[in-house]
Each structure stands twice: as C-alpha cells, then as structure tokens.
Amino acid sequence: MKKEAVTFKTKCPECDAEIEVPEDVISGEIVSCPDCGLDLEITLDEKGAINVKPAEIEGEDWGE
C-alpha cells in the first residue's frame, strides 16, 4: 500500500494562490508560491498553526 505525503494548504498573501505545505515543515522554512514566485517564510505558533509571511531576504554585504 502506497502512503501519500500529508500536506497542509494555505493561501499566498500576495496573489491568493493555494500553497501546499508538507506536514513535517519546520518553523523558518521557506516555500515559494507556485503562481507568483514569492518566497514565503513558514512560522508555527504555540498551537502548531501554520502562518506564512513574505520572506525577508538579506543581501550579501561585500564591504562596499
């Protein structure tokens, strides 16, 4: 019997597209919206609820 991966579904805050989040996601993990490509950071609250927010990407500081 083949076991399918369990995922949660949430919506992209930018374009409202449906995003699948794996059951074993960890807080701080980055997922990308399949429609608009926005990088989203996954956060888990104390009750285990999944929240997404746009990921803050820090650029490299090359000392210039």
Coordinates of N, CA and C in Angstrom, one line a residue:
M1 N 0.8 -1.2 0.0 CA 0.0 0.0 0.0 C 0.9 1.2 0.0
K2 N 0.7 2.1 -1.0 CA 1.5 3.3 -1.1 C 0.9 4.4 -0.2
K3 N 1.8 5.0 0.6 CA 1.4 6.0 1.5 C 1.7 7.4 0.9
E4 N 0.7 8.2 0.9 CA 0.9 9.6 0.3 C 1.3 10.6 1.3
A5 N 2.1 11.5 0.8 CA 2.6 12.6 1.7 C 1.4 13.4 2.2
V6 N 1.4 13.8 3.5 CA 0.4 14.6 4.0 C 0.8 16.1 3.9
T7 N 0.0 16.9 3.4 CA 0.3 18.3 3.3 C -0.9 19.2 3.8
F8 N -0.5 20.4 4.2 CA -1.5 21.4 4.6 C -1.6 22.4 3.5
K9 N -2.7 23.0 3.4 CA -2.9 24.0 2.3 C -3.1 25.4 3.0
T10 N -2.5 26.4 2.4 CA -2.7 27.7 2.9 C -2.7 28.6 1.6
K11 N -2.9 29.9 1.8 CA -3.0 30.8 0.7 C -1.9 31.8 0.7
C12 N -1.4 32.1 -0.5 CA -0.4 33.1 -0.7 C -1.0 34.5 -0.3
P13 N -0.3 35.3 0.5 CA -0.8 36.6 0.9 C -0.7 37.6 -0.2
E14 N 0.1 37.3 -1.2 CA 0.3 38.3 -2.4 C -0.7 38.0 -3.5
C15 N -0.9 36.8 -3.9 CA -1.8 36.5 -5.1 C -3.0 35.6 -4.7
D16 N -3.0 35.2 -3.5 CA -4.2 34.3 -3.0 C -4.1 32.9 -3.6
A17 N -3.0 32.5 -4.2 CA -2.9 31.1 -4.8 C -2.8 30.1 -3.6
E18 N -3.2 28.9 -3.9 CA -3.1 27.8 -2.9 C -1.7 27.3 -2.8
I19 N -1.2 27.1 -1.6 CA 0.2 26.6 -1.4 C 0.1 25.4 -0.6
E20 N 0.8 24.3 -1.0 CA 0.8 23.1 -0.2 C 2.1 23.1 0.7
V21 N 1.9 22.9 2.0 CA 3.0 22.9 2.9 C 3.1 21.5 3.5
P22 N 4.3 20.8 3.4 CA 4.4 19.5 3.9 C 4.1 19.4 5.4
E23 N 3.6 18.3 5.9 CA 3.3 18.1 7.3 C 4.5 18.2 8.2
D24 N 5.7 17.8 7.7 CA 6.9 17.9 8.5 C 7.6 19.2 8.4
V25 N 7.0 20.3 8.0 CA 7.6 21.6 7.8 C 8.1 22.1 9.2
I26 N 9.2 22.8 9.2 CA 9.7 23.4 10.4 C 9.6 24.9 10.3
S27 N 9.5 25.5 11.5 CA 9.4 27.0 11.5 C 10.6 27.6 10.9
G28 N 10.4 28.6 10.1 CA 11.6 29.3 9.5 C 11.8 28.8 8.1
E29 N 11.2 27.7 7.7 CA 11.4 27.1 6.3 C 10.8 28.0 5.3
I30 N 11.4 28.1 4.1 CA 11.0 29.0 3.0 C 10.3 28.1 2.0
V31 N 9.1 28.5 1.6 CA 8.5 27.9 0.4 C 8.2 29.0 -0.6
S32 N 8.0 28.6 -1.8 CA 7.7 29.6 -2.9 C 6.3 29.4 -3.4
C33 N 5.7 30.5 -3.7 CA 4.3 30.4 -4.2 C 4.4 29.9 -5.7
P34 N 3.6 28.9 -6.1 CA 3.7 28.3 -7.4 C 3.2 29.3 -8.5
D35 N 2.4 30.3 -8.1 CA 1.8 31.2 -9.1 C 2.7 32.4 -9.3
C36 N 3.0 33.2 -8.2 CA 3.7 34.4 -8.3 C 5.2 34.3 -8.0
G37 N 5.6 33.2 -7.4 CA 7.0 33.0 -7.1 C 7.5 33.7 -5.9
L38 N 6.6 34.3 -5.1 CA 7.0 35.0 -3.9 C 7.6 34.0 -2.9
D39 N 8.7 34.3 -2.3 CA 9.3 33.4 -1.2 C 8.5 33.7 0.1
L40 N 8.1 32.7 0.8 CA 7.3 32.8 2.0 C 8.0 32.0 3.1
E41 N 8.0 32.7 4.3 CA 8.6 32.0 5.5 C 7.4 31.4 6.3
I42 N 7.6 30.1 6.6 CA 6.6 29.4 7.4 C 7.0 29.7 8.9
T43 N 5.9 30.0 9.7 CA 6.1 30.1 11.1 C 5.0 29.2 11.7
L44 N 5.3 28.6 12.8 CA 4.4 27.8 13.6 C 4.2 28.5 14.9
D45 N 2.9 28.6 15.3 CA 2.6 29.2 16.6 C 2.6 28.1 17.7
E46 N 2.4 28.5 18.9 CA 2.5 27.5 20.0 C 1.4 26.4 19.9
K47 N 0.3 26.6 19.2 CA -0.7 25.6 19.0 C -0.4 24.8 17.7
G48 N 0.6 25.1 17.0 CA 1.0 24.3 15.8 C 0.4 24.8 14.6
A49 N -0.3 26.0 14.6 CA -1.0 26.5 13.4 C 0.1 27.1 12.5
I50 N -0.1 26.9 11.2 CA 0.9 27.4 10.2 C 0.5 28.8 9.8
N51 N 1.5 29.7 9.8 CA 1.3 31.0 9.3 C 2.4 31.2 8.2
V52 N 2.1 32.0 7.2 CA 3.1 32.4 6.2 C 3.2 33.9 6.1
K53 N 4.4 34.4 5.8 CA 4.6 35.8 5.6 C 5.7 35.9 4.6
P54 N 5.8 37.0 3.9 CA 6.8 37.2 2.9 C 8.2 37.1 3.5
A55 N 9.1 36.3 2.9 CA 10.4 36.1 3.5 C 11.3 37.3 3.3
E56 N 12.0 37.6 4.3 CA 13.0 38.7 4.2 C 14.3 38.2 3.7
I57 N 14.7 38.5 2.5 CA 16.0 38.1 2.0 C 17.0 39.1 2.2
E58 N 18.0 38.8 3.0 CA 19.1 39.7 3.2 C 20.2 39.5 2.2
G59 N 20.6 40.6 1.6 CA 21.6 40.6 0.6 C 23.0 40.5 1.2
E60 N 23.9 40.1 0.5 CA 25.3 40.0 1.0 C 25.9 41.4 1.1
D61 N 26.7 41.6 2.2 CA 27.4 42.8 2.3 C 28.8 42.6 2.0
W62 N 29.2 43.1 0.8 CA 30.6 42.8 0.3 C 31.6 43.9 0.8
G63 N 31.2 44.7 1.8 CA 32.1 45.7 2.3 C 32.3 46.9 1.4
E64 N 31.4 47.1 0.5 CA 31.5 48.2 -0.4 C 30.9 49.5 0.2

